[in-house]
CSV table of C-alpha atoms in Angstrom, one decimal:
chain,number,residue,atom,x,y,z
B,1,MET,CA,-30.4,-16.0,6.6
B,2,ASN,CA,-27.7,-19.2,6.6
B,3,ALA,CA,-25.9,-19.4,10.2
B,4,GLN,CA,-22.8,-20.0,8.6
B,5,HIS,CA,-22.9,-16.1,6.8
B,6,GLU,CA,-24.1,-14.9,10.0
B,7,GLN,CA,-20.5,-16.2,11.6
B,8,PHE,CA,-18.4,-15.1,9.2
B,9,ILE,CA,-20.6,-11.8,8.6
B,10,ARG,CA,-19.9,-11.0,12.2
B,11,GLN,CA,-16.2,-12.2,12.6
B,12,ALA,CA,-15.1,-9.2,9.2
B,13,ILE,CA,-17.5,-6.9,11.2
B,14,ALA,CA,-14.9,-7.7,14.3
B,15,LEU,CA,-11.8,-7.3,11.8
B,16,ALA,CA,-13.3,-3.9,10.3
B,17,GLN,CA,-13.4,-2.8,14.2
B,18,GLU,CA,-9.6,-3.8,14.6
B,19,ALA,CA,-8.5,-2.3,11.5
B,20,ARG,CA,-10.6,1.4,12.5
B,21,ASP,CA,-8.4,0.8,16.2
B,22,ASN,CA,-5.5,0.3,14.3
B,23,GLY,CA,-6.1,3.8,13.0
B,24,ASN,CA,-7.4,2.4,9.4
B,25,HIS,CA,-10.2,2.3,7.3
B,26,PRO,CA,-12.8,0.2,9.0
B,27,PHE,CA,-13.0,-3.0,6.5
B,28,GLY,CA,-12.3,-6.6,7.2
B,29,ALA,CA,-12.6,-10.0,5.3
B,30,LEU,CA,-12.1,-13.5,5.0
B,31,LEU,CA,-11.5,-16.6,3.2
B,32,VAL,CA,-13.7,-19.7,3.8
B,33,LYS,CA,-13.7,-23.0,2.3
B,34,ASP,CA,-16.0,-25.9,2.9
B,35,GLY,CA,-17.1,-24.1,6.3
B,36,GLU,CA,-13.1,-23.4,7.5
B,37,LEU,CA,-11.4,-20.2,8.1
B,38,LEU,CA,-8.0,-19.7,5.9
B,39,LEU,CA,-6.9,-16.8,5.6
B,40,THR,CA,-8.2,-13.3,7.2
B,41,ALA,CA,-7.1,-9.7,6.4
B,42,GLN,CA,-8.1,-5.7,7.5
B,43,ASN,CA,-7.7,-2.8,5.6
B,44,THR,CA,-4.1,-1.2,6.1
B,45,VAL,CA,-4.3,2.1,4.4
B,46,ASN,CA,-3.1,4.4,6.6
B,47,THR,CA,-0.7,2.2,8.7
B,48,GLY,CA,0.3,0.7,4.7
B,49,TYR,CA,0.7,4.3,3.4
B,50,ASN,CA,-0.8,2.7,0.4
B,51,VAL,CA,-4.1,3.6,-1.3
B,52,THR,CA,-5.0,0.0,-2.3
B,53,HIS,CA,-4.6,-1.8,0.8
B,54,HIS,CA,-8.1,-2.5,1.2
B,55,ALA,CA,-9.2,-5.7,3.6
B,56,GLU,CA,-10.8,-7.4,0.0
B,57,LEU,CA,-7.2,-6.3,-1.7
B,58,ASN,CA,-5.1,-7.7,0.9
B,59,LEU,CA,-6.9,-10.9,1.2
B,60,VAL,CA,-6.7,-11.5,-2.4
B,61,SER,CA,-2.8,-10.9,-2.4
B,62,GLN,CA,-2.3,-13.2,0.8
B,63,ALA,CA,-4.7,-15.5,-0.8
B,64,SER,CA,-2.8,-15.6,-4.4
B,65,ARG,CA,0.4,-16.4,-2.8
B,66,GLN,CA,-0.2,-19.0,-0.3
B,67,LEU,CA,-3.3,-21.0,-1.9
B,68,ARG,CA,-3.6,-23.1,-4.9
B,69,PRO,CA,-6.0,-21.9,-7.8
B,70,GLU,CA,-8.2,-25.3,-7.2
B,71,VAL,CA,-8.5,-23.9,-3.5
B,72,LEU,CA,-9.6,-20.2,-4.7
B,73,VAL,CA,-12.0,-21.6,-7.1
B,74,LYS,CA,-13.9,-23.3,-4.2
B,75,SER,CA,-14.0,-20.6,-1.7
B,76,ILE,CA,-16.2,-17.9,-0.1
B,77,LEU,CA,-14.9,-14.3,0.5
B,78,TYR,CA,-16.2,-12.6,3.4
B,79,THR,CA,-16.7,-8.7,3.8
B,80,SER,CA,-17.7,-6.2,6.3
B,81,THR,CA,-18.7,-4.0,4.0
B,82,GLU,CA,-19.2,-5.0,-0.1
B,83,PRO,CA,-15.9,-4.9,-2.1
B,84,CYS,CA,-15.1,-1.5,-4.0
B,85,PRO,CA,-14.8,-1.9,-8.0
B,86,MET,CA,-10.9,-2.1,-7.7
B,87,CYS,CA,-11.5,-4.7,-5.1
B,88,ALA,CA,-14.6,-6.8,-7.3
B,89,GLY,CA,-12.0,-6.7,-10.0
B,90,ALA,CA,-8.9,-8.7,-7.6
B,91,ILE,CA,-11.6,-11.0,-6.3
B,92,TYR,CA,-12.7,-11.5,-9.8
B,93,TRP,CA,-9.5,-12.3,-11.3
B,94,ALA,CA,-8.4,-14.7,-8.4
B,95,GLY,CA,-11.5,-16.8,-9.0
B,96,ILE,CA,-13.5,-16.5,-6.1
B,97,PRO,CA,-16.5,-17.4,-7.3
B,98,VAL,CA,-18.8,-16.4,-4.4
B,99,VAL,CA,-18.6,-12.8,-2.2
B,100,VAL,CA,-20.9,-12.2,0.8
B,101,TYR,CA,-20.8,-8.4,2.3
B,102,GLY,CA,-22.3,-6.8,5.5
B,103,CYS,CA,-22.8,-3.3,4.7
B,104,SER,CA,-23.8,-1.9,1.0
B,105,THR,CA,-22.1,0.6,-1.2
B,106,GLU,CA,-24.7,2.6,-1.3
B,107,MET,CA,-25.1,2.6,2.7
B,108,LEU,CA,-21.3,3.6,3.2
B,109,ALA,CA,-22.0,6.3,0.7
B,110,ARG,CA,-24.8,7.6,2.5
B,111,MET,CA,-22.5,8.2,5.7
B,112,THR,CA,-18.6,9.3,4.3
B,113,THR,CA,-17.9,12.6,3.6
B,114,THR,CA,-15.1,11.8,1.4
B,115,GLY,CA,-16.9,11.6,-1.7
B,116,SER,CA,-17.3,7.7,-2.5
B,117,LEU,CA,-17.2,5.5,-6.1
B,118,VAL,CA,-20.7,4.0,-5.7
B,119,LEU,CA,-20.3,1.4,-8.0
B,120,PRO,CA,-22.1,-2.2,-6.5
B,121,CYS,CA,-20.0,-4.9,-7.0
B,122,ARG,CA,-22.8,-7.2,-8.3
B,123,ASP,CA,-22.1,-4.5,-11.5
B,124,VAL,CA,-18.7,-5.3,-12.0
B,125,PHE,CA,-18.8,-8.7,-11.2
B,126,LYS,CA,-21.6,-9.2,-13.9
B,127,ARG,CA,-19.2,-7.9,-16.9
B,128,GLY,CA,-17.2,-11.0,-16.1
B,129,ALA,CA,-17.1,-14.1,-18.5
B,130,VAL,CA,-17.1,-15.9,-15.3
B,131,PRO,CA,-20.0,-15.7,-12.9
B,132,THR,CA,-19.6,-14.4,-9.6
B,133,HIS,CA,-22.5,-15.4,-6.7
B,134,VAL,CA,-23.3,-12.0,-4.6
B,135,ILE,CA,-25.2,-12.4,-1.4
B,136,GLY,CA,-26.1,-9.4,0.9
B,137,PRO,CA,-26.3,-6.9,2.6
B,138,LEU,CA,-26.8,-9.6,5.4
B,139,LEU,CA,-26.6,-7.9,9.0
B,140,GLU,CA,-26.6,-4.6,7.5
B,141,ASP,CA,-27.0,-2.6,10.5
B,142,GLU,CA,-24.1,-4.4,12.4
B,143,ALA,CA,-22.1,-4.1,9.6
B,144,ARG,CA,-23.0,0.0,9.6
B,145,GLN,CA,-22.1,0.6,13.2
B,146,VAL,CA,-18.8,0.1,12.3
B,147,HIS,CA,-18.3,2.8,10.5
B,148,GLU,CA,-20.5,5.2,12.6
B,149,GLY,CA,-18.4,8.7,13.5
B,150,PHE,CA,-15.5,7.3,11.3
B,151,TRP,CA,-16.0,9.4,8.0
B,152,ARG,CA,-16.6,12.6,9.9
């Protein structure tokens, strides 16, 4: 496994733990270009009173406002848990070509009691005209731990 991928996945997991500690769902994401951390985001669904405030969507919204498209198309989005269909769509429309995730949507679905929408991000991305490369799950056991006990 790429050591850089490990480092950034662990950072996304730490952001997910911070989100959980702040009263939100345990998800974190970050954007990297050429090994340099550009932006980070956490899930803010509860504190932001908005069901669309997923970590990845928060990150893509911030990135779209702050970074030029030519930066986004050379970036990698790291996320603690595989992006949901909504977030995958946002990532695609932002032009971010690579997604690396920790915990898979299938693993998350086995842990939740809230009724998951189990649609792997690869299935969303493969419908796009522009390819999006997906790497994951990586460090899934570590990424899963932040969810333990949360979804009961």
